[in-house]
Amino acid sequence: MAGDAGVRIERLAALLDEPLLVTSLVNVRWLTGLASSNAAVLVEPDGDATLFTDFRYAQKAGKLDVRFEQTARAVVADLSTRLAGRTIWIEAHVLTVAANEQLRAGGVETIPQQGLVERLRAIKDEAEIATMRGAAAISDKVFEALAEEQFTGRTERDLTWRIRELFKEHGSPELSFDAIAASAENGASPHADVLDRPIPANTLVTVDAGCRVDGYASDCTRTFATGDLPDELARAYEVCLEAQQAGLDAYGPGVGGRDADAAAREVIAAAGWAEEFGHGLGHGIGLEVHEAPTVRPESTDELCAGNVVSCEPGIYLPGLGGVRIEDMVLVTDGGRERLTTHTKDLIRVS
Ligand code: ZN
Ligand code: ZN
């Protein structure tokens, strides 16, 4: 990620009354461009910023467009001395209680805050959108190739290894999360454990997978049929697809996350499966697979242009099977644009 560190830090600074110590590594990466396992950045309300990391990342950090100070391996312990006597905001949803106590013991006054950088990250800039378009395009190619694969008789685990290979063949060796392939009754679990069990004929197989491009994730789900389906599964697929379209149609700037969720949920409830759709309709996607904003019944977020969110209703029928259909969607000034465009017609695989 190149990103424009200056612009991002300035936007964050405008939200601050006190200096914010950013300790989320994803937030540090987004603000400064440093991908590491150990770093922090202190952003001052006037827009000044200092990046702290240890020897292992010093060379990378030194090349970035932000002031850098090398610390000991224990960054927070080191900062408890450097920042002694100062009052700072901390990322209360990230910093551990132990690390906070360490800062306070060193004489740093800490005030908990939450989600400041995440709120900014939720709105993607042009470069981020271009990168995520690329990640979504790789997903499209993988799902297209997957339709040519043998499913029946192959284990779910073997299929997920093949998915990993397909992502590499189509341009990204890095998955955004362990791919899920869940067949028959295993598909009735939204986050199924992949089994070492052959995929049966005449059922549904839910495949949820994604890759990373320059740190940015893709996330897409399609559900395949291994032959003729029992009537209930065939109907569940149709209802899920209709619900997904209703959700997509609702996405747009100014729309409440809970209202978009309701648009899809109503379709599933009308089919009698309200209880069988037990998760939210969508989540933001970016440097993290799950980030702001949320699209679910209890969401207080409002969608806005630049958000990249999933739209993924599911219907889970215990003992029988499940279906989920998921696209990555960019919220635009005029409405929305699907970033994953692979067909949602029910694909029959061998
Ligand atoms: Zn997914
Ligand atoms: Zn998702």
PDB file of C-alpha atoms in Angstrom, residues 132-234:
ATOM      1  CA  MET A 132     -10.103  -3.758  -4.042  1.00  0.00           C
ATOM      2  CA  ARG A 133     -11.507  -3.899  -7.575  1.00  0.00           C
ATOM      3  CA  GLY A 134      -8.413  -5.932  -8.446  1.00  0.00           C
ATOM      4  CA  ALA A 135      -8.899  -8.293  -5.502  1.00  0.00           C
ATOM      5  CA  ALA A 136     -12.561  -8.768  -6.424  1.00  0.00           C
ATOM      6  CA  ALA A 137     -11.654  -9.467 -10.057  1.00  0.00           C
ATOM      7  CA  ILE A 138      -9.341 -12.279  -8.932  1.00  0.00           C
ATOM      8  CA  SER A 139     -12.218 -13.709  -6.861  1.00  0.00           C
ATOM      9  CA  ASP A 140     -14.435 -13.645  -9.941  1.00  0.00           C
ATOM     10  CA  LYS A 141     -11.878 -15.631 -11.927  1.00  0.00           C
ATOM     11  CA  VAL A 142     -11.459 -18.158  -9.124  1.00  0.00           C
ATOM     12  CA  PHE A 143     -15.200 -18.762  -8.796  1.00  0.00           C
ATOM     13  CA  GLU A 144     -15.473 -19.133 -12.546  1.00  0.00           C
ATOM     14  CA  ALA A 145     -12.663 -21.694 -12.571  1.00  0.00           C
ATOM     15  CA  LEU A 146     -14.140 -23.453  -9.560  1.00  0.00           C
ATOM     16  CA  ALA A 147     -17.306 -24.252 -11.496  1.00  0.00           C
ATOM     17  CA  GLU A 148     -15.169 -26.506 -13.730  1.00  0.00           C
ATOM     18  CA  GLU A 149     -13.827 -28.510 -10.794  1.00  0.00           C
ATOM     19  CA  GLN A 150     -15.013 -31.927  -9.616  1.00  0.00           C
ATOM     20  CA  PHE A 151     -16.933 -31.497  -6.344  1.00  0.00           C
ATOM     21  CA  THR A 152     -18.752 -34.797  -5.781  1.00  0.00           C
ATOM     22  CA  GLY A 153     -16.609 -37.433  -4.074  1.00  0.00           C
ATOM     23  CA  ARG A 154     -13.843 -34.961  -3.287  1.00  0.00           C
ATOM     24  CA  THR A 155     -13.396 -33.946   0.344  1.00  0.00           C
ATOM     25  CA  GLU A 156     -14.238 -30.442   1.452  1.00  0.00           C
ATOM     26  CA  ARG A 157     -10.653 -30.034   2.615  1.00  0.00           C
ATOM     27  CA  ASP A 158      -9.260 -31.073  -0.759  1.00  0.00           C
ATOM     28  CA  LEU A 159     -11.538 -28.570  -2.458  1.00  0.00           C
ATOM     29  CA  THR A 160     -10.317 -25.759  -0.194  1.00  0.00           C
ATOM     30  CA  TRP A 161      -6.692 -26.625  -1.089  1.00  0.00           C
ATOM     31  CA  ARG A 162      -7.671 -26.383  -4.741  1.00  0.00           C
ATOM     32  CA  ILE A 163      -9.235 -22.977  -4.046  1.00  0.00           C
ATOM     33  CA  ARG A 164      -5.928 -21.833  -2.550  1.00  0.00           C
ATOM     34  CA  GLU A 165      -4.133 -22.942  -5.723  1.00  0.00           C
ATOM     35  CA  LEU A 166      -6.684 -21.208  -7.919  1.00  0.00           C
ATOM     36  CA  PHE A 167      -6.142 -17.899  -6.141  1.00  0.00           C
ATOM     37  CA  LYS A 168      -2.403 -18.235  -6.729  1.00  0.00           C
ATOM     38  CA  GLU A 169      -2.944 -19.162 -10.398  1.00  0.00           C
ATOM     39  CA  HIS A 170      -5.181 -16.129 -10.882  1.00  0.00           C
ATOM     40  CA  GLY A 171      -2.902 -13.582  -9.267  1.00  0.00           C
ATOM     41  CA  SER A 172      -2.949 -13.669  -5.464  1.00  0.00           C
ATOM     42  CA  PRO A 173      -1.016 -16.223  -3.401  1.00  0.00           C
ATOM     43  CA  GLU A 174      -2.449 -14.836  -0.161  1.00  0.00           C
ATOM     44  CA  LEU A 175      -5.916 -15.742   1.098  1.00  0.00           C
ATOM     45  CA  SER A 176      -7.819 -13.191   3.173  1.00  0.00           C
ATOM     46  CA  PHE A 177      -9.083 -16.025   5.409  1.00  0.00           C
ATOM     47  CA  ASP A 178      -9.133 -19.827   5.323  1.00  0.00           C
ATOM     48  CA  ALA A 179     -11.482 -20.769   2.497  1.00  0.00           C
ATOM     49  CA  ILE A 180     -14.714 -22.490   3.514  1.00  0.00           C
ATOM     50  CA  ALA A 181     -16.310 -25.294   1.501  1.00  0.00           C
ATOM     51  CA  ALA A 182     -19.322 -26.689   3.354  1.00  0.00           C
ATOM     52  CA  SER A 183     -21.573 -29.321   1.803  1.00  0.00           C
ATOM     53  CA  ALA A 184     -24.941 -30.852   2.683  1.00  0.00           C
ATOM     54  CA  GLU A 185     -25.743 -30.587   6.438  1.00  0.00           C
ATOM     55  CA  ASN A 186     -22.315 -29.031   7.114  1.00  0.00           C
ATOM     56  CA  GLY A 187     -23.508 -26.096   5.005  1.00  0.00           C
ATOM     57  CA  ALA A 188     -26.179 -25.441   7.631  1.00  0.00           C
ATOM     58  CA  SER A 189     -23.414 -23.913   9.768  1.00  0.00           C
ATOM     59  CA  PRO A 190     -22.571 -20.350   8.646  1.00  0.00           C
ATOM     60  CA  HIS A 191     -18.909 -20.646   9.673  1.00  0.00           C
ATOM     61  CA  ALA A 192     -18.525 -24.348   9.048  1.00  0.00           C
ATOM     62  CA  ASP A 193     -15.409 -26.347   9.892  1.00  0.00           C
ATOM     63  CA  VAL A 194     -14.094 -27.788   6.642  1.00  0.00           C
ATOM     64  CA  LEU A 195     -14.407 -31.590   6.830  1.00  0.00           C
ATOM     65  CA  ASP A 196     -12.270 -34.478   5.565  1.00  0.00           C
ATOM     66  CA  ARG A 197     -15.438 -35.996   4.196  1.00  0.00           C
ATOM     67  CA  PRO A 198     -16.408 -36.557   0.564  1.00  0.00           C
ATOM     68  CA  ILE A 199     -18.914 -34.068  -0.831  1.00  0.00           C
ATOM     69  CA  PRO A 200     -22.169 -35.903  -1.603  1.00  0.00           C
ATOM     70  CA  ALA A 201     -24.206 -35.665  -4.818  1.00  0.00           C
ATOM     71  CA  ASN A 202     -27.521 -33.810  -5.070  1.00  0.00           C
ATOM     72  CA  THR A 203     -26.881 -31.195  -2.437  1.00  0.00           C
ATOM     73  CA  LEU A 204     -25.607 -27.640  -1.979  1.00  0.00           C
ATOM     74  CA  VAL A 205     -21.987 -26.660  -1.349  1.00  0.00           C
ATOM     75  CA  THR A 206     -21.283 -23.213   0.068  1.00  0.00           C
ATOM     76  CA  VAL A 207     -17.889 -21.799  -0.876  1.00  0.00           C
ATOM     77  CA  ASP A 208     -16.743 -18.636   0.924  1.00  0.00           C
ATOM     78  CA  ALA A 209     -13.275 -17.416   0.001  1.00  0.00           C
ATOM     79  CA  GLY A 210     -11.156 -14.372  -0.724  1.00  0.00           C
ATOM     80  CA  CYS A 211      -7.651 -13.141  -1.326  1.00  0.00           C
ATOM     81  CA  ARG A 212      -5.498 -10.132  -0.548  1.00  0.00           C
ATOM     82  CA  VAL A 213      -3.982  -7.580  -2.892  1.00  0.00           C
ATOM     83  CA  ASP A 214      -1.573  -5.105  -1.255  1.00  0.00           C
ATOM     84  CA  GLY A 215      -3.154  -5.948   2.092  1.00  0.00           C
ATOM     85  CA  TYR A 216      -6.741  -5.383   0.925  1.00  0.00           C
ATOM     86  CA  ALA A 217      -9.161  -8.290   1.203  1.00  0.00           C
ATOM     87  CA  SER A 218     -11.752  -9.706  -1.114  1.00  0.00           C
ATOM     88  CA  ASP A 219     -14.664 -11.742   0.248  1.00  0.00           C
ATOM     89  CA  CYS A 220     -17.154 -13.620  -1.899  1.00  0.00           C
ATOM     90  CA  THR A 221     -19.521 -16.568  -1.468  1.00  0.00           C
ATOM     91  CA  ARG A 222     -21.252 -18.728  -4.034  1.00  0.00           C
ATOM     92  CA  THR A 223     -23.300 -21.863  -3.388  1.00  0.00           C
ATOM     93  CA  PHE A 224     -23.042 -24.680  -5.936  1.00  0.00           C
ATOM     94  CA  ALA A 225     -25.345 -27.657  -6.617  1.00  0.00           C
ATOM     95  CA  THR A 226     -23.911 -31.156  -7.009  1.00  0.00           C
ATOM     96  CA  GLY A 227     -26.827 -32.427  -9.101  1.00  0.00           C
ATOM     97  CA  ASP A 228     -30.601 -32.410  -8.551  1.00  0.00           C
ATOM     98  CA  LEU A 229     -31.604 -30.732  -5.325  1.00  0.00           C
ATOM     99  CA  PRO A 230     -34.281 -31.670  -2.823  1.00  0.00           C
ATOM    100  CA  ASP A 231     -37.174 -29.194  -3.244  1.00  0.00           C
ATOM    101  CA  GLU A 232     -36.461 -27.417   0.043  1.00  0.00           C
ATOM    102  CA  LEU A 233     -32.837 -26.640  -0.884  1.00  0.00           C
ATOM    103  CA  ALA A 234     -33.843 -25.517  -4.377  1.00  0.00           C
TER     104      ALA A 234
END
